[in-house]
Coordinates of C-alpha atoms and ligand atoms in Angstrom, one line a residue:
M24 CA 320.8 128.6 40.0
A25 CA 321.9 129.2 36.4
L26 CA 320.5 131.6 33.9
Q27 CA 317.1 130.4 32.8
R28 CA 314.4 131.5 30.3
T29 CA 310.7 131.6 30.7
F30 CA 307.7 132.3 28.4
S31 CA 305.3 135.2 29.2
I32 CA 302.1 136.4 27.7
I33 CA 300.6 139.9 28.4
K34 CA 297.0 139.0 27.9
P35 CA 294.1 140.8 26.2
D36 CA 292.7 142.4 29.3
A37 CA 296.1 144.1 29.8
T38 CA 296.9 145.1 26.2
E39 CA 293.3 146.6 25.9
R40 CA 294.0 148.8 28.9
N41 CA 297.4 149.9 27.5
L42 CA 299.3 148.2 30.3
T43 CA 302.1 146.6 28.3
G44 CA 304.6 149.1 29.6
A45 CA 303.4 148.9 33.2
V46 CA 303.7 145.1 33.2
N47 CA 307.1 145.3 31.6
A48 CA 308.2 147.8 34.3
K49 CA 307.3 145.2 37.0
I50 CA 309.2 142.5 35.0
E51 CA 312.3 144.6 34.7
E52 CA 312.1 145.8 38.3
A53 CA 312.3 142.2 39.4
G54 CA 315.6 141.8 37.6
L55 CA 314.2 139.8 34.6
R56 CA 315.4 140.8 31.1
I57 CA 313.0 140.8 28.2
V58 CA 315.1 139.0 25.5
A59 CA 312.3 138.6 22.9
Q60 CA 308.9 140.3 22.6
K61 CA 306.2 140.7 19.9
R62 CA 302.6 141.8 19.8
I63 CA 300.4 139.4 17.9
Q64 CA 296.8 138.6 17.3
M65 CA 296.6 134.9 18.4
T66 CA 294.6 132.6 16.2
R67 CA 292.1 130.2 17.6
G68 CA 294.4 127.3 16.6
Q69 CA 297.4 128.8 18.4
A70 CA 295.3 129.4 21.5
E71 CA 293.9 125.9 21.5
T72 CA 297.4 124.4 21.0
F73 CA 298.9 126.6 23.7
Y74 CA 296.2 125.6 26.3
A75 CA 295.7 122.0 25.1
V76 CA 296.6 120.8 28.6
H77 CA 293.4 122.5 29.8
K78 CA 291.1 121.2 27.1
E79 CA 288.9 119.1 29.4
R80 CA 288.4 121.9 31.8
P81 CA 285.0 123.6 31.9
F82 CA 286.6 127.0 31.3
F83 CA 288.6 126.0 28.2
G84 CA 286.2 127.5 25.6
E85 CA 286.0 130.8 27.6
L86 CA 289.8 130.8 27.9
V87 CA 290.4 130.4 24.2
D88 CA 287.8 133.0 23.3
F89 CA 289.4 135.5 25.7
M90 CA 292.9 134.9 24.4
I91 CA 291.9 135.7 20.9
S92 CA 289.6 138.7 21.8
A93 CA 292.4 141.3 21.4
P94 CA 296.2 141.4 20.7
V95 CA 298.6 139.8 23.2
V96 CA 302.3 140.4 23.7
V97 CA 304.4 137.2 23.8
Q98 CA 307.8 137.4 25.5
V99 CA 310.8 135.5 26.5
L100 CA 312.2 136.5 29.9
E101 CA 315.7 135.7 31.1
G102 CA 317.3 135.8 34.5
E103 CA 318.5 133.8 37.5
D104 CA 315.7 131.3 38.4
A105 CA 313.5 133.1 35.9
I106 CA 310.6 130.6 36.0
A107 CA 310.0 130.8 39.7
K108 CA 310.9 134.5 39.8
Y109 CA 308.3 135.4 37.2
R110 CA 305.6 133.3 39.0
D111 CA 306.4 135.4 42.1
V112 CA 306.1 138.6 40.1
M113 CA 302.8 137.5 38.5
G114 CA 301.2 136.5 41.8
A115 CA 298.4 133.9 42.3
T116 CA 296.2 132.9 39.3
N117 CA 293.2 134.4 41.1
P118 CA 293.9 138.1 41.7
E119 CA 291.9 138.0 44.9
Q120 CA 294.6 135.7 46.3
A121 CA 297.6 137.6 44.8
A122 CA 300.1 139.3 47.0
E123 CA 300.6 143.0 47.2
G124 CA 303.1 144.3 44.6
T125 CA 302.4 141.5 42.1
I126 CA 301.2 142.1 38.5
R127 CA 297.9 140.3 39.1
K128 CA 297.2 142.1 42.3
A129 CA 297.8 145.4 40.6
F130 CA 296.1 144.8 37.2
A131 CA 294.1 141.5 36.9
K132 CA 290.4 141.7 36.6
S133 CA 289.4 138.1 37.4
I134 CA 290.8 134.5 37.5
G135 CA 290.1 134.3 33.7
E136 CA 291.2 137.8 32.8
N137 CA 294.3 137.8 34.8
S138 CA 296.7 139.9 32.7
V139 CA 299.7 137.6 32.4
H140 CA 300.8 134.0 31.8
G141 CA 304.1 132.5 32.8
S142 CA 305.5 129.0 32.3
D143 CA 305.3 126.6 35.2
A144 CA 308.4 124.4 34.6
P145 CA 311.5 124.2 32.4
E146 CA 309.9 121.7 30.1
T147 CA 306.8 123.8 29.5
A148 CA 308.9 126.9 29.1
A149 CA 310.9 125.3 26.2
I150 CA 307.7 124.1 24.5
E151 CA 305.9 127.5 24.9
I152 CA 308.9 129.5 23.7
A153 CA 309.3 127.3 20.6
Q154 CA 305.6 127.7 19.8
F155 CA 306.0 131.5 19.3
F156 CA 309.7 132.3 18.7
S157 CA 312.5 131.0 16.4
G158 CA 316.0 130.9 17.9
N159 CA 317.2 134.0 16.0
E160 CA 314.4 136.1 17.4
I161 CA 315.7 135.7 21.0
V162 CA 318.6 137.9 21.7
G163 CA 320.0 137.6 25.3
Ligands
CMP207 P1 297.3 130.8 32.8 O1 298.5 130.9 33.7 O2 297.4 131.5 31.5 O3 297.0 129.3 32.6 C1 295.7 128.8 32.4 C2 294.7 129.8 32.6 O4 293.4 129.4 32.7 C3 294.9 130.6 33.8 O5 296.1 131.4 33.6 C4 293.6 131.4 33.9 O6 293.6 132.6 33.2 C5 292.6 130.4 33.3 N1 291.8 129.9 34.4 C6 292.1 129.1 35.4 N2 291.0 128.9 36.1 C7 290.0 129.5 35.5 C8 288.6 129.6 35.8 N3 288.0 129.0 36.9 N4 287.8 130.3 34.9 C9 288.3 130.9 33.8 N5 289.7 130.8 33.5 C10 290.5 130.1 34.4

């Protein structure tokens, strides 16, 4: 497997509890490299665009409101098989189903307030990275 990049968000429930460093430690312990990172206040428009695939879901409004409720940290992670590796490190979407040692098991509050997002495929990773970073902001 070649070097791959994935997109990550440290969500408002984690930034509010000052867990950015704790999440980053788990990312780095897993062998992933943070090659871009910035703390932003997401706008409603950015959140709606980012989660457009979920716009028909009953939780869409709640999800957008949550993502703009406090700052987030957007990141690009690089490593061997980074997309699958980061999904393993995050754990299941619902923290009640997340494995021991994962970010969501350790920190997530609920299925909605679940501390982190990670891309699910190479195509979505490319789209998500491009929404928040220009090429010269990513330094591998
Ligand atoms: P994420 O990986 O960011 O992608 C979509 C998000 O929708 C997901 O994490 C959850 O935070 C959120 N989500 C999924 N299911 C629910 C739900 N039943 N209620 C609220 N939010 C949800």
